[in-house]
Amino acid sequence: MSARPPLRLAEMTTEEAAEAVTASPVVIIPAGAFEQHGPGMPLATDTIRAEAVADRVAAELDGRAVIGPHLPVGVSPHHLAFAGTVTLTTTTLAAVIREYVGSLHRHGWRKVLVVTGHGGNNATLATVAQDLLTTHPGLQFAWTPVTALAADVVAGMGVSEVHGHSGEAETAQMLHLAPGLVRTGRLTAGTTSLAQLDPLSRLSRHGSHPALAVRYDRLSDNGILGDPRRATAEDGQAVVDAVVVRVVAFVKEWLDA
């Protein structure tokens, strides 16, 4: 592992930030969500995972990247039936990202990477990336999900037929990264098979079909897809390690491009 801790823009003075533009040309922005994760995990699960991956990536890059301002609330209207969920609209999240990036660009940064722990942010990030090609042609904007980047590792975990939100993979990551925040005694299975879904919900889970958005209270009574009781910290470490290795490799190639 790297010998130095990750650099954080928030902990720098303005003079140090000016120096970091040259010394640390990549800004990593962790993005998450503030939403239900069943009875066993905290509302900030997606943010915690994104921050942890961002920290590890920055540490491995040994000073060539700096952690920028976080995005702790994401696009989560599909979870609003569950208490505690807070959401932004896609328009608001897009505006915030553009303004973050615009400020960083003004100070001289030209490479920004968003690491999102929440899949609900993906569509907005893809849209912002296209818009920035026009509004900031000198800027290079990249983004990546967390769990989806290690889909091969997740597949090897023996996950349920239906899995995903608050299921085996996310719970495993939290058991590795923040075990004290997982209420292990409250972990319970959610929807684990297509047979448990109504026809419309079942249609929304087929990746080979056109995308269909449905609320999570329709997909699962407790907001969980999969069986988090099967998760282990070891599996979580395998997922996180794979994601970090892949993002670090991308950034190193990016810096040399």
PDB file of C-alpha atoms in Angstrom:
ATOM      1  CA  MET A   1       0.000   0.000   0.000  1.00  0.00           C
ATOM      2  CA  SER A   2       1.018   3.632  -0.404  1.00  0.00           C
ATOM      3  CA  ALA A   3       3.297   5.227   2.197  1.00  0.00           C
ATOM      4  CA  ARG A   4       1.330   8.465   2.307  1.00  0.00           C
ATOM      5  CA  PRO A   5      -2.251   9.317   3.269  1.00  0.00           C
ATOM      6  CA  PRO A   6      -4.639  10.746   0.669  1.00  0.00           C
ATOM      7  CA  LEU A   7      -4.462  14.485   0.064  1.00  0.00           C
ATOM      8  CA  ARG A   8      -7.667  16.381   0.850  1.00  0.00           C
ATOM      9  CA  LEU A   9      -8.403  19.754  -0.663  1.00  0.00           C
ATOM     10  CA  ALA A  10     -10.607  20.621   2.326  1.00  0.00           C
ATOM     11  CA  GLU A  11      -7.612  20.371   4.661  1.00  0.00           C
ATOM     12  CA  MET A  12      -5.367  22.635   2.564  1.00  0.00           C
ATOM     13  CA  THR A  13      -4.850  26.362   2.805  1.00  0.00           C
ATOM     14  CA  THR A  14      -5.496  28.426  -0.306  1.00  0.00           C
ATOM     15  CA  GLU A  15      -1.735  28.624  -0.970  1.00  0.00           C
ATOM     16  CA  GLU A  16      -1.407  24.858  -0.680  1.00  0.00           C
ATOM     17  CA  ALA A  17      -4.367  24.435  -2.998  1.00  0.00           C
ATOM     18  CA  ALA A  18      -2.668  26.616  -5.611  1.00  0.00           C
ATOM     19  CA  GLU A  19       0.412  24.389  -5.441  1.00  0.00           C
ATOM     20  CA  ALA A  20      -1.731  21.253  -5.666  1.00  0.00           C
ATOM     21  CA  VAL A  21      -3.074  22.291  -9.080  1.00  0.00           C
ATOM     22  CA  THR A  22       0.318  21.339 -10.516  1.00  0.00           C
ATOM     23  CA  ALA A  23       1.436  18.670  -8.049  1.00  0.00           C
ATOM     24  CA  SER A  24      -1.929  16.878  -7.908  1.00  0.00           C
ATOM     25  CA  PRO A  25      -3.565  17.386 -11.308  1.00  0.00           C
ATOM     26  CA  VAL A  26      -6.492  15.006 -10.709  1.00  0.00           C
ATOM     27  CA  VAL A  27      -9.369  15.942  -8.398  1.00  0.00           C
ATOM     28  CA  ILE A  28     -11.414  12.996  -7.137  1.00  0.00           C
ATOM     29  CA  ILE A  29     -14.976  13.775  -6.043  1.00  0.00           C
ATOM     30  CA  PRO A  30     -16.740  11.056  -4.011  1.00  0.00           C
ATOM     31  CA  ALA A  31     -20.478  10.970  -4.705  1.00  0.00           C
ATOM     32  CA  GLY A  32     -23.040   8.977  -2.774  1.00  0.00           C
ATOM     33  CA  ALA A  33     -26.602   9.086  -1.576  1.00  0.00           C
ATOM     34  CA  PHE A  34     -28.691   9.623   1.538  1.00  0.00           C
ATOM     35  CA  GLU A  35     -31.183   6.813   1.300  1.00  0.00           C
ATOM     36  CA  GLN A  36     -32.588   3.726   2.923  1.00  0.00           C
ATOM     37  CA  HIS A  37     -30.450   0.615   2.959  1.00  0.00           C
ATOM     38  CA  GLY A  38     -32.855  -1.713   4.717  1.00  0.00           C
ATOM     39  CA  PRO A  39     -32.990  -2.341   8.463  1.00  0.00           C
ATOM     40  CA  GLY A  40     -29.330  -3.276   8.766  1.00  0.00           C
ATOM     41  CA  MET A  41     -27.281  -0.522   7.116  1.00  0.00           C
ATOM     42  CA  PRO A  42     -27.026   3.270   7.414  1.00  0.00           C
ATOM     43  CA  LEU A  43     -28.519   5.881   5.113  1.00  0.00           C
ATOM     44  CA  ALA A  44     -25.016   7.026   4.133  1.00  0.00           C
ATOM     45  CA  THR A  45     -23.905   3.590   2.878  1.00  0.00           C
ATOM     46  CA  ASP A  46     -23.270   4.725  -0.700  1.00  0.00           C
ATOM     47  CA  THR A  47     -21.361   7.809   0.404  1.00  0.00           C
ATOM     48  CA  ILE A  48     -19.218   5.836   2.838  1.00  0.00           C
ATOM     49  CA  ARG A  49     -18.244   3.361   0.128  1.00  0.00           C
ATOM     50  CA  ALA A  50     -17.468   6.089  -2.414  1.00  0.00           C
ATOM     51  CA  GLU A  51     -15.346   8.018   0.086  1.00  0.00           C
ATOM     52  CA  ALA A  52     -13.421   4.900   1.052  1.00  0.00           C
ATOM     53  CA  VAL A  53     -12.638   4.023  -2.561  1.00  0.00           C
ATOM     54  CA  ALA A  54     -11.662   7.619  -3.340  1.00  0.00           C
ATOM     55  CA  ASP A  55      -9.332   7.708  -0.325  1.00  0.00           C
ATOM     56  CA  ARG A  56      -7.630   4.482  -1.308  1.00  0.00           C
ATOM     57  CA  VAL A  57      -7.238   5.540  -4.921  1.00  0.00           C
ATOM     58  CA  ALA A  58      -5.740   8.879  -3.926  1.00  0.00           C
ATOM     59  CA  ALA A  59      -3.368   7.178  -1.496  1.00  0.00           C
ATOM     60  CA  GLU A  60      -2.186   4.745  -4.161  1.00  0.00           C
ATOM     61  CA  LEU A  61      -1.527   7.643  -6.538  1.00  0.00           C
ATOM     62  CA  ASP A  62       1.004   8.995  -4.033  1.00  0.00           C
ATOM     63  CA  GLY A  63       0.157  12.687  -4.224  1.00  0.00           C
ATOM     64  CA  ARG A  64      -0.816  12.897  -7.893  1.00  0.00           C
ATOM     65  CA  ALA A  65      -4.504  13.238  -7.002  1.00  0.00           C
ATOM     66  CA  VAL A  66      -6.396  15.212  -4.389  1.00  0.00           C
ATOM     67  CA  ILE A  67      -9.792  14.495  -2.809  1.00  0.00           C
ATOM     68  CA  GLY A  68     -12.182  17.339  -3.641  1.00  0.00           C
ATOM     69  CA  PRO A  69     -15.562  18.313  -2.187  1.00  0.00           C
ATOM     70  CA  HIS A  70     -17.957  15.452  -1.560  1.00  0.00           C
ATOM     71  CA  LEU A  71     -21.473  14.927  -2.924  1.00  0.00           C
ATOM     72  CA  PRO A  72     -23.258  13.268   0.017  1.00  0.00           C
ATOM     73  CA  VAL A  73     -26.804  13.425  -1.382  1.00  0.00           C
ATOM     74  CA  GLY A  74     -27.732  11.962  -4.751  1.00  0.00           C
ATOM     75  CA  VAL A  75     -30.675  11.107  -6.963  1.00  0.00           C
ATOM     76  CA  SER A  76     -32.890   8.793  -4.893  1.00  0.00           C
ATOM     77  CA  PRO A  77     -36.585   9.417  -5.641  1.00  0.00           C
ATOM     78  CA  HIS A  78     -37.087   5.669  -6.084  1.00  0.00           C
ATOM     79  CA  HIS A  79     -36.387   5.212  -2.350  1.00  0.00           C
ATOM     80  CA  LEU A  80     -38.627   7.953  -0.966  1.00  0.00           C
ATOM     81  CA  ALA A  81     -41.224   5.486   0.354  1.00  0.00           C
ATOM     82  CA  PHE A  82     -38.663   4.546   3.029  1.00  0.00           C
ATOM     83  CA  ALA A  83     -38.018   6.786   6.037  1.00  0.00           C
ATOM     84  CA  GLY A  84     -34.898   8.935   6.116  1.00  0.00           C
ATOM     85  CA  THR A  85     -34.304   9.078   2.379  1.00  0.00           C
ATOM     86  CA  VAL A  86     -33.291  12.513   1.097  1.00  0.00           C
ATOM     87  CA  THR A  87     -33.005  13.133  -2.630  1.00  0.00           C
ATOM     88  CA  LEU A  88     -31.947  15.698  -5.181  1.00  0.00           C
ATOM     89  CA  THR A  89     -33.541  15.960  -8.593  1.00  0.00           C
ATOM     90  CA  THR A  90     -31.348  15.098 -11.558  1.00  0.00           C
ATOM     91  CA  THR A  91     -31.382  18.801 -12.481  1.00  0.00           C
ATOM     92  CA  THR A  92     -30.102  19.863  -9.064  1.00  0.00           C
ATOM     93  CA  LEU A  93     -27.364  17.237  -8.905  1.00  0.00           C
ATOM     94  CA  ALA A  94     -26.238  18.131 -12.423  1.00  0.00           C
ATOM     95  CA  ALA A  95     -26.096  21.827 -11.487  1.00  0.00           C
ATOM     96  CA  VAL A  96     -24.054  21.125  -8.357  1.00  0.00           C
ATOM     97  CA  ILE A  97     -21.563  18.957 -10.231  1.00  0.00           C
ATOM     98  CA  ARG A  98     -21.179  21.567 -12.973  1.00  0.00           C
ATOM     99  CA  GLU A  99     -20.576  24.290 -10.399  1.00  0.00           C
ATOM    100  CA  TYR A 100     -18.055  22.174  -8.482  1.00  0.00           C
ATOM    101  CA  VAL A 101     -16.238  21.453 -11.719  1.00  0.00           C
ATOM    102  CA  GLY A 102     -16.468  25.045 -12.902  1.00  0.00           C
ATOM    103  CA  SER A 103     -14.821  26.273  -9.709  1.00  0.00           C
ATOM    104  CA  LEU A 104     -12.047  23.690  -9.911  1.00  0.00           C
ATOM    105  CA  HIS A 105     -11.508  24.509 -13.576  1.00  0.00           C
ATOM    106  CA  ARG A 106     -11.201  28.225 -12.749  1.00  0.00           C
ATOM    107  CA  HIS A 107      -8.319  27.447 -10.402  1.00  0.00           C
ATOM    108  CA  GLY A 108      -6.490  25.382 -13.008  1.00  0.00           C
ATOM    109  CA  TRP A 109      -7.533  21.762 -12.585  1.00  0.00           C
ATOM    110  CA  ARG A 110      -8.238  20.003 -15.864  1.00  0.00           C
ATOM    111  CA  LYS A 111      -8.910  16.432 -14.758  1.00  0.00           C
ATOM    112  CA  VAL A 112     -11.880  15.587 -12.527  1.00  0.00           C
ATOM    113  CA  LEU A 113     -12.955  12.067 -11.576  1.00  0.00           C
ATOM    114  CA  VAL A 114     -16.247  11.373  -9.804  1.00  0.00           C
ATOM    115  CA  VAL A 115     -16.439   8.078  -7.883  1.00  0.00           C
ATOM    116  CA  THR A 116     -20.097   7.286  -7.232  1.00  0.00           C
ATOM    117  CA  GLY A 117     -21.311   4.688  -4.779  1.00  0.00           C
ATOM    118  CA  HIS A 118     -24.906   5.201  -5.924  1.00  0.00           C
ATOM    119  CA  GLY A 119     -26.190   3.883  -9.249  1.00  0.00           C
ATOM    120  CA  GLY A 120     -28.976   6.447  -9.246  1.00  0.00           C
ATOM    121  CA  ASN A 121     -26.364   9.121  -9.990  1.00  0.00           C
ATOM    122  CA  ASN A 122     -25.124   7.444 -13.162  1.00  0.00           C
ATOM    123  CA  ALA A 123     -27.531   8.979 -15.656  1.00  0.00           C
ATOM    124  CA  THR A 124     -26.858  12.477 -14.344  1.00  0.00           C
ATOM    125  CA  LEU A 125     -23.096  11.988 -14.467  1.00  0.00           C
ATOM    126  CA  ALA A 126     -23.298  10.765 -18.059  1.00  0.00           C
ATOM    127  CA  THR A 127     -25.330  13.839 -19.011  1.00  0.00           C
ATOM    128  CA  VAL A 128     -22.954  16.237 -17.266  1.00  0.00           C
ATOM    129  CA  ALA A 129     -20.002  14.598 -19.007  1.00  0.00           C
ATOM    130  CA  GLN A 130     -21.562  15.324 -22.394  1.00  0.00           C
ATOM    131  CA  ASP A 131     -22.448  18.917 -21.480  1.00  0.00           C
ATOM    132  CA  LEU A 132     -18.910  19.648 -20.260  1.00  0.00           C
ATOM    133  CA  LEU A 133     -17.504  18.739 -23.662  1.00  0.00           C
ATOM    134  CA  THR A 134     -19.166  21.918 -24.902  1.00  0.00           C
ATOM    135  CA  THR A 135     -18.993  24.231 -21.892  1.00  0.00           C
ATOM    136  CA  HIS A 136     -15.452  23.289 -20.776  1.00  0.00           C
ATOM    137  CA  PRO A 137     -13.656  21.842 -23.822  1.00  0.00           C
ATOM    138  CA  GLY A 138     -10.292  21.931 -22.058  1.00  0.00           C
ATOM    139  CA  LEU A 139     -11.548  19.862 -19.148  1.00  0.00           C
ATOM    140  CA  GLN A 140     -11.385  16.066 -18.929  1.00  0.00           C
ATOM    141  CA  PHE A 141     -14.271  14.699 -16.857  1.00  0.00           C
ATOM    142  CA  ALA A 142     -14.456  11.018 -15.922  1.00  0.00           C
ATOM    143  CA  TRP A 143     -16.744   9.098 -13.618  1.00  0.00           C
ATOM    144  CA  THR A 144     -17.037   5.560 -12.334  1.00  0.00           C
ATOM    145  CA  PRO A 145     -19.430   3.488 -10.249  1.00  0.00           C
ATOM    146  CA  VAL A 146     -18.068   1.408  -7.391  1.00  0.00           C
ATOM    147  CA  THR A 147     -19.705  -2.036  -7.304  1.00  0.00           C
ATOM    148  CA  ALA A 148     -20.351  -2.295 -11.037  1.00  0.00           C
ATOM    149  CA  LEU A 149     -16.636  -1.893 -11.718  1.00  0.00           C
ATOM    150  CA  ALA A 150     -16.065  -5.228  -9.962  1.00  0.00           C
ATOM    151  CA  ALA A 151     -19.038  -7.097 -11.449  1.00  0.00           C
ATOM    152  CA  ASP A 152     -16.867 -10.168 -12.067  1.00  0.00           C
ATOM    153  CA  VAL A 153     -15.883 -10.323  -8.398  1.00  0.00           C
ATOM    154  CA  VAL A 154     -19.502  -9.918  -7.308  1.00  0.00           C
ATOM    155  CA  ALA A 155     -20.603 -12.709  -9.658  1.00  0.00           C
ATOM    156  CA  GLY A 156     -18.118 -15.000  -7.961  1.00  0.00           C
ATOM    157  CA  MET A 157     -19.724 -14.370  -4.566  1.00  0.00           C
ATOM    158  CA  GLY A 158     -22.716 -16.579  -5.348  1.00  0.00           C
ATOM    159  CA  VAL A 159     -25.224 -13.753  -5.120  1.00  0.00           C
ATOM    160  CA  SER A 160     -28.991 -14.227  -5.317  1.00  0.00           C
ATOM    161  CA  GLU A 161     -30.837 -14.288  -8.639  1.00  0.00           C
ATOM    162  CA  VAL A 162     -32.099 -10.802  -7.778  1.00  0.00           C
ATOM    163  CA  HIS A 163     -29.454  -8.775  -5.980  1.00  0.00           C
ATOM    164  CA  GLY A 164     -28.151  -5.254  -5.761  1.00  0.00           C
ATOM    165  CA  HIS A 165     -29.340  -2.566  -3.377  1.00  0.00           C
ATOM    166  CA  SER A 166     -28.419  -3.453   0.226  1.00  0.00           C
ATOM    167  CA  GLY A 167     -27.759  -7.018  -0.886  1.00  0.00           C
ATOM    168  CA  GLU A 168     -24.725  -9.253  -0.694  1.00  0.00           C
ATOM    169  CA  ALA A 169     -22.219  -6.981  -2.448  1.00  0.00           C
ATOM    170  CA  GLU A 170     -23.023  -3.682  -0.730  1.00  0.00           C
ATOM    171  CA  THR A 171     -23.277  -5.296   2.677  1.00  0.00           C
ATOM    172  CA  ALA A 172     -19.974  -7.088   2.174  1.00  0.00           C
ATOM    173  CA  GLN A 173     -18.277  -3.802   1.345  1.00  0.00           C
ATOM    174  CA  MET A 174     -19.680  -2.177   4.473  1.00  0.00           C
ATOM    175  CA  LEU A 175     -18.596  -5.134   6.628  1.00  0.00           C
ATOM    176  CA  HIS A 176     -15.090  -4.500   5.328  1.00  0.00           C
ATOM    177  CA  LEU A 177     -15.082  -0.692   5.382  1.00  0.00           C
ATOM    178  CA  ALA A 178     -17.353   0.268   8.289  1.00  0.00           C
ATOM    179  CA  PRO A 179     -18.368  -2.837  10.249  1.00  0.00           C
ATOM    180  CA  GLY A 180     -19.429  -0.786  13.251  1.00  0.00           C
ATOM    181  CA  LEU A 181     -22.238   0.769  11.216  1.00  0.00           C
ATOM    182  CA  VAL A 182     -23.740  -2.550  10.106  1.00  0.00           C
ATOM    183  CA  ARG A 183     -26.507  -3.827  12.383  1.00  0.00           C
ATOM    184  CA  THR A 184     -25.692  -7.456  11.759  1.00  0.00           C
ATOM    185  CA  GLY A 185     -28.523  -8.688  13.965  1.00  0.00           C
ATOM    186  CA  ARG A 186     -31.044  -6.821  11.810  1.00  0.00           C
ATOM    187  CA  LEU A 187     -29.822  -7.994   8.424  1.00  0.00           C
ATOM    188  CA  THR A 188     -32.600  -9.770   6.577  1.00  0.00           C
ATOM    189  CA  ALA A 189     -33.245 -11.027   3.080  1.00  0.00           C
ATOM    190  CA  GLY A 190     -35.198  -8.935   0.623  1.00  0.00           C
ATOM    191  CA  THR A 191     -36.324  -9.899  -2.851  1.00  0.00           C
ATOM    192  CA  THR A 192     -34.011 -12.681  -4.013  1.00  0.00           C
ATOM    193  CA  SER A 193     -35.748 -14.192  -7.068  1.00  0.00           C
ATOM    194  CA  LEU A 194     -37.587 -12.969 -10.140  1.00  0.00           C
ATOM    195  CA  ALA A 195     -40.556 -15.110  -9.135  1.00  0.00           C
ATOM    196  CA  GLN A 196     -41.139 -12.787  -6.170  1.00  0.00           C
ATOM    197  CA  LEU A 197     -41.670  -9.787  -8.454  1.00  0.00           C
ATOM    198  CA  ASP A 198     -44.838  -8.668 -10.178  1.00  0.00           C
ATOM    199  CA  PRO A 199     -44.682  -8.610 -14.001  1.00  0.00           C
ATOM    200  CA  LEU A 200     -43.792  -4.919 -14.278  1.00  0.00           C
ATOM    201  CA  SER A 201     -41.070  -5.149 -11.634  1.00  0.00           C
ATOM    202  CA  ARG A 202     -39.714  -8.310 -13.224  1.00  0.00           C
ATOM    203  CA  LEU A 203     -39.491  -6.497 -16.559  1.00  0.00           C
ATOM    204  CA  SER A 204     -37.469  -3.711 -14.930  1.00  0.00           C
ATOM    205  CA  ARG A 205     -34.811  -6.178 -13.778  1.00  0.00           C
ATOM    206  CA  HIS A 206     -33.968  -7.569 -17.222  1.00  0.00           C
ATOM    207  CA  GLY A 207     -30.827  -5.830 -18.407  1.00  0.00           C
ATOM    208  CA  SER A 208     -31.337  -6.933 -22.015  1.00  0.00           C
ATOM    209  CA  HIS A 209     -34.592  -4.949 -22.287  1.00  0.00           C
ATOM    210  CA  PRO A 210     -35.137  -1.189 -22.589  1.00  0.00           C
ATOM    211  CA  ALA A 211     -34.637   0.508 -19.212  1.00  0.00           C
ATOM    212  CA  LEU A 212     -37.724   0.769 -17.028  1.00  0.00           C
ATOM    213  CA  ALA A 213     -37.664   2.706 -13.743  1.00  0.00           C
ATOM    214  CA  VAL A 214     -39.802   1.538 -10.815  1.00  0.00           C
ATOM    215  CA  ARG A 215     -39.900   2.484  -7.135  1.00  0.00           C
ATOM    216  CA  TYR A 216     -38.032   0.284  -4.675  1.00  0.00           C
ATOM    217  CA  ASP A 217     -41.107  -0.205  -2.502  1.00  0.00           C
ATOM    218  CA  ARG A 218     -42.538  -2.046  -5.507  1.00  0.00           C
ATOM    219  CA  LEU A 219     -39.420  -4.170  -5.904  1.00  0.00           C
ATOM    220  CA  SER A 220     -39.042  -5.067  -2.245  1.00  0.00           C
ATOM    221  CA  ASP A 221     -41.095  -4.705   0.933  1.00  0.00           C
ATOM    222  CA  ASN A 222     -37.996  -3.924   3.001  1.00  0.00           C
ATOM    223  CA  GLY A 223     -35.998  -2.094   0.317  1.00  0.00           C
ATOM    224  CA  ILE A 224     -33.443  -4.881  -0.116  1.00  0.00           C
ATOM    225  CA  LEU A 225     -32.518  -6.783  -3.266  1.00  0.00           C
ATOM    226  CA  GLY A 226     -30.619  -9.920  -2.329  1.00  0.00           C
ATOM    227  CA  ASP A 227     -29.689 -11.548   0.966  1.00  0.00           C
ATOM    228  CA  PRO A 228     -27.238  -9.459   3.034  1.00  0.00           C
ATOM    229  CA  ARG A 229     -26.959 -12.236   5.615  1.00  0.00           C
ATOM    230  CA  ARG A 230     -24.689 -14.072   3.174  1.00  0.00           C
ATOM    231  CA  ALA A 231     -22.204 -11.199   2.982  1.00  0.00           C
ATOM    232  CA  THR A 232     -18.708 -11.421   4.434  1.00  0.00           C
ATOM    233  CA  ALA A 233     -16.029  -8.833   5.069  1.00  0.00           C
ATOM    234  CA  GLU A 234     -13.646 -10.925   2.991  1.00  0.00           C
ATOM    235  CA  ASP A 235     -15.912 -10.645  -0.041  1.00  0.00           C
ATOM    236  CA  GLY A 236     -16.202  -6.933   0.611  1.00  0.00           C
ATOM    237  CA  GLN A 237     -12.452  -6.517   0.632  1.00  0.00           C
ATOM    238  CA  ALA A 238     -12.181  -8.410  -2.644  1.00  0.00           C
ATOM    239  CA  VAL A 239     -14.702  -6.077  -4.273  1.00  0.00           C
ATOM    240  CA  VAL A 240     -13.084  -2.898  -2.927  1.00  0.00           C
ATOM    241  CA  ASP A 241      -9.568  -4.057  -3.794  1.00  0.00           C
ATOM    242  CA  ALA A 242     -10.595  -4.824  -7.372  1.00  0.00           C
ATOM    243  CA  VAL A 243     -12.273  -1.438  -7.778  1.00  0.00           C
ATOM    244  CA  VAL A 244      -9.264   0.434  -6.397  1.00  0.00           C
ATOM    245  CA  VAL A 245      -6.800  -1.437  -8.606  1.00  0.00           C
ATOM    246  CA  ARG A 246      -8.882  -0.719 -11.714  1.00  0.00           C
ATOM    247  CA  VAL A 247      -9.449   2.962 -10.965  1.00  0.00           C
ATOM    248  CA  VAL A 248      -5.777   3.509 -10.097  1.00  0.00           C
ATOM    249  CA  ALA A 249      -4.711   1.866 -13.359  1.00  0.00           C
ATOM    250  CA  PHE A 250      -7.097   4.130 -15.282  1.00  0.00           C
ATOM    251  CA  VAL A 251      -5.867   7.306 -13.579  1.00  0.00           C
ATOM    252  CA  LYS A 252      -2.203   6.439 -14.126  1.00  0.00           C
ATOM    253  CA  GLU A 253      -2.856   5.914 -17.825  1.00  0.00           C
ATOM    254  CA  TRP A 254      -4.943   9.103 -17.870  1.00  0.00           C
ATOM    255  CA  LEU A 255      -2.104  11.116 -16.360  1.00  0.00           C
ATOM    256  CA  ASP A 256       0.288   9.808 -19.014  1.00  0.00           C
ATOM    257  CA  ALA A 257      -2.111  10.327 -21.924  1.00  0.00           C
TER     258      ALA A 257
END
